[in-house]
């Protein structure tokens, strides 16, 4: 039994996501880049894409039939309400706030996905007329048909429009939907189960920074950004060069369910296709056309310029720390996540000579309808440790004791968040026409919610890298994926801020982690 309904979640989603007017790429949608597939070329790309589609449909079938096992955390069952909402969902732009359209609950649930290649969108039915899922070979045949219809890149990348500032995109959206042809094409994209982006190869894709950025934003208007519809809840990216990953819209989706989906895909991809394709003719995938007038063409040009500016402003640094992984903290009875959080605080202090407002993301799915809550990483114990660590007058034993206290204190913080409660207090006052409590006008509150360090752990069993942008112009976003003997990190900052530099923080973090290892396991 779940403890109780977590009623603040709808307010939180509205405030944290739907009322934000920032562009979805970089600022909102997280990307997960996975290890490169061992292939090169369009033929292998389509074979893997067929397998991926079949895997996702198999996952959806498990949800529909109740075969997806309930997840547990520390012996407590977790709310599973998010899973059905992952499919046939889309964010819709509005003038003051967006809203989420869930189309999977309708009597006639959608049976198609959207495939994007060379900036062209296609409706691909993925179920047979008898309701059975298409086999991998059937899907592969349909993807070959799509490729034959999309040799050349479309002159106008319609998907770029969804990368705009939300108010700007909302206005363009209304103009776009005045035309019947456009309205129907947009409807088919929005109602599709999910999107598959078949990306062209990218130079220097072996560069981990470039690979993560490709999934995050498509690489720019001269690369694959036109292959995205950023409003879509689920977008799978499969590159011709073996790169692949997933981009998701967080108003509906969040990390742990996405990680479960990816685990299922990876497990499914190891199995051979058990089904033979039925000998029935399949309808041609439907290409989606748009009528582009002068105004829409102008909107696209503005969106292209703005997206390229945003992409060029993003500083990305991805690295695999190989000295140790989560096994080291465990050997010393320390929480791996708390260990890394204290390391991040120390590394930031060493670069900027201050402790900053920092947040980690904690799941609230032990409550019905629960989503996430912020954990405020800095504590008095962490500050004491930071000040002592580089002080030569403090003994190693004292530093180790302070480090343990900092890590243990952070571990206890989980489940004791305050930000949802404060948000509820503020929004309830607004809803009831009361004056907003003075605490929200205080300078200290403004400083405490200017998140210079946005962090998040990837709850994955595979070597994936999550990436998203900072919450504030003078901040960082750091994602980490601790495996047994190594940790994947991604650090982002904005080039427009002279004080922040992703590579400097990355180098300092590597050095800090090595010194913390030395603190725990001193070499003779």
PDB file of N, CA, C and O in Angstrom, residues 208-209 317-321 465 487-491 505-507 509-510 513:
ATOM      1  N   UNK A 208      33.023  12.086 -26.683  1.00  0.00           N
ATOM      2  CA  UNK A 208      31.902  11.880 -25.762  1.00  0.00           C
ATOM      3  C   UNK A 208      31.073  13.148 -25.583  1.00  0.00           C
ATOM      4  O   UNK A 208      29.854  13.088 -25.426  1.00  0.00           O
ATOM      5  N   UNK A 209      31.730  14.299 -25.607  1.00  0.00           N
ATOM      6  CA  UNK A 209      31.002  15.566 -25.468  1.00  0.00           C
ATOM      7  C   UNK A 209      30.025  15.746 -26.618  1.00  0.00           C
ATOM      8  O   UNK A 209      28.866  16.116 -26.433  1.00  0.00           O
ATOM      9  N   UNK A 317      31.040  18.953 -20.883  1.00  0.00           N
ATOM     10  CA  UNK A 317      32.214  18.137 -20.604  1.00  0.00           C
ATOM     11  C   UNK A 317      31.757  16.791 -20.038  1.00  0.00           C
ATOM     12  O   UNK A 317      31.155  16.734 -18.966  1.00  0.00           O
ATOM     13  N   UNK A 318      32.022  15.730 -20.785  1.00  0.00           N
ATOM     14  CA  UNK A 318      31.633  14.374 -20.390  1.00  0.00           C
ATOM     15  C   UNK A 318      32.899  13.551 -20.175  1.00  0.00           C
ATOM     16  O   UNK A 318      33.814  13.597 -20.995  1.00  0.00           O
ATOM     17  N   UNK A 319      32.971  12.827 -19.070  1.00  0.00           N
ATOM     18  CA  UNK A 319      34.146  11.988 -18.846  1.00  0.00           C
ATOM     19  C   UNK A 319      33.785  10.761 -18.018  1.00  0.00           C
ATOM     20  O   UNK A 319      32.781  10.740 -17.294  1.00  0.00           O
ATOM     21  N   UNK A 320      34.617   9.741 -18.151  1.00  0.00           N
ATOM     22  CA  UNK A 320      34.463   8.508 -17.387  1.00  0.00           C
ATOM     23  C   UNK A 320      35.591   8.444 -16.365  1.00  0.00           C
ATOM     24  O   UNK A 320      36.761   8.305 -16.729  1.00  0.00           O
ATOM     25  N   UNK A 321      35.240   8.578 -15.094  1.00  0.00           N
ATOM     26  CA  UNK A 321      36.231   8.512 -14.019  1.00  0.00           C
ATOM     27  C   UNK A 321      36.478   7.041 -13.695  1.00  0.00           C
ATOM     28  O   UNK A 321      35.578   6.335 -13.232  1.00  0.00           O
ATOM     29  N   UNK A 465      25.026   7.989 -20.130  1.00  0.00           N
ATOM     30  CA  UNK A 465      25.381   9.335 -19.685  1.00  0.00           C
ATOM     31  C   UNK A 465      24.163  10.230 -19.837  1.00  0.00           C
ATOM     32  O   UNK A 465      23.620  10.366 -20.930  1.00  0.00           O
ATOM     33  N   UNK A 487      32.763   5.796 -12.712  1.00  0.00           N
ATOM     34  CA  UNK A 487      31.619   6.718 -12.631  1.00  0.00           C
ATOM     35  C   UNK A 487      31.612   7.591 -13.886  1.00  0.00           C
ATOM     36  O   UNK A 487      32.621   8.205 -14.234  1.00  0.00           O
ATOM     37  N   UNK A 488      30.469   7.634 -14.566  1.00  0.00           N
ATOM     38  CA  UNK A 488      30.306   8.539 -15.711  1.00  0.00           C
ATOM     39  C   UNK A 488      29.793   9.893 -15.210  1.00  0.00           C
ATOM     40  O   UNK A 488      28.852   9.946 -14.419  1.00  0.00           O
ATOM     41  N   UNK A 489      30.405  10.960 -15.676  1.00  0.00           N
ATOM     42  CA  UNK A 489      29.980  12.315 -15.318  1.00  0.00           C
ATOM     43  C   UNK A 489      29.685  13.121 -16.584  1.00  0.00           C
ATOM     44  O   UNK A 489      30.358  12.956 -17.609  1.00  0.00           O
ATOM     45  N   UNK A 490      28.706  13.990 -16.499  1.00  0.00           N
ATOM     46  CA  UNK A 490      28.529  15.044 -17.508  1.00  0.00           C
ATOM     47  C   UNK A 490      28.358  16.364 -16.768  1.00  0.00           C
ATOM     48  O   UNK A 490      27.616  16.437 -15.775  1.00  0.00           O
ATOM     49  N   UNK A 491      29.083  17.377 -17.223  1.00  0.00           N
ATOM     50  CA  UNK A 491      29.023  18.709 -16.609  1.00  0.00           C
ATOM     51  C   UNK A 491      28.707  19.717 -17.705  1.00  0.00           C
ATOM     52  O   UNK A 491      29.336  19.711 -18.765  1.00  0.00           O
ATOM     53  N   UNK A 505      35.910  22.719 -13.811  1.00  0.00           N
ATOM     54  CA  UNK A 505      35.239  21.991 -12.731  1.00  0.00           C
ATOM     55  C   UNK A 505      35.468  20.486 -12.877  1.00  0.00           C
ATOM     56  O   UNK A 505      35.667  19.782 -11.878  1.00  0.00           O
ATOM     57  N   UNK A 506      35.477  19.985 -14.123  1.00  0.00           N
ATOM     58  CA  UNK A 506      35.702  18.552 -14.363  1.00  0.00           C
ATOM     59  C   UNK A 506      37.090  18.126 -13.877  1.00  0.00           C
ATOM     60  O   UNK A 506      37.242  17.102 -13.184  1.00  0.00           O
ATOM     61  N   UNK A 507      38.103  18.902 -14.220  1.00  0.00           N
ATOM     62  CA  UNK A 507      39.470  18.580 -13.803  1.00  0.00           C
ATOM     63  C   UNK A 507      39.611  18.633 -12.281  1.00  0.00           C
ATOM     64  O   UNK A 507      40.258  17.774 -11.672  1.00  0.00           O
ATOM     65  N   UNK A 509      37.180  18.187 -10.131  1.00  0.00           N
ATOM     66  CA  UNK A 509      36.407  17.067  -9.570  1.00  0.00           C
ATOM     67  C   UNK A 509      37.219  15.769  -9.629  1.00  0.00           C
ATOM     68  O   UNK A 509      37.236  14.996  -8.659  1.00  0.00           O
ATOM     69  N   UNK A 510      37.895  15.528 -10.759  1.00  0.00           N
ATOM     70  CA  UNK A 510      38.736  14.324 -10.868  1.00  0.00           C
ATOM     71  C   UNK A 510      39.806  14.318  -9.772  1.00  0.00           C
ATOM     72  O   UNK A 510      40.024  13.299  -9.094  1.00  0.00           O
ATOM     73  N   UNK A 513      38.214  13.666  -6.297  1.00  0.00           N
ATOM     74  CA  UNK A 513      37.847  12.263  -6.097  1.00  0.00           C
ATOM     75  C   UNK A 513      39.078  11.414  -5.764  1.00  0.00           C
ATOM     76  O   UNK A 513      39.027  10.541  -4.892  1.00  0.00           O
TER      77      UNK A 513
END
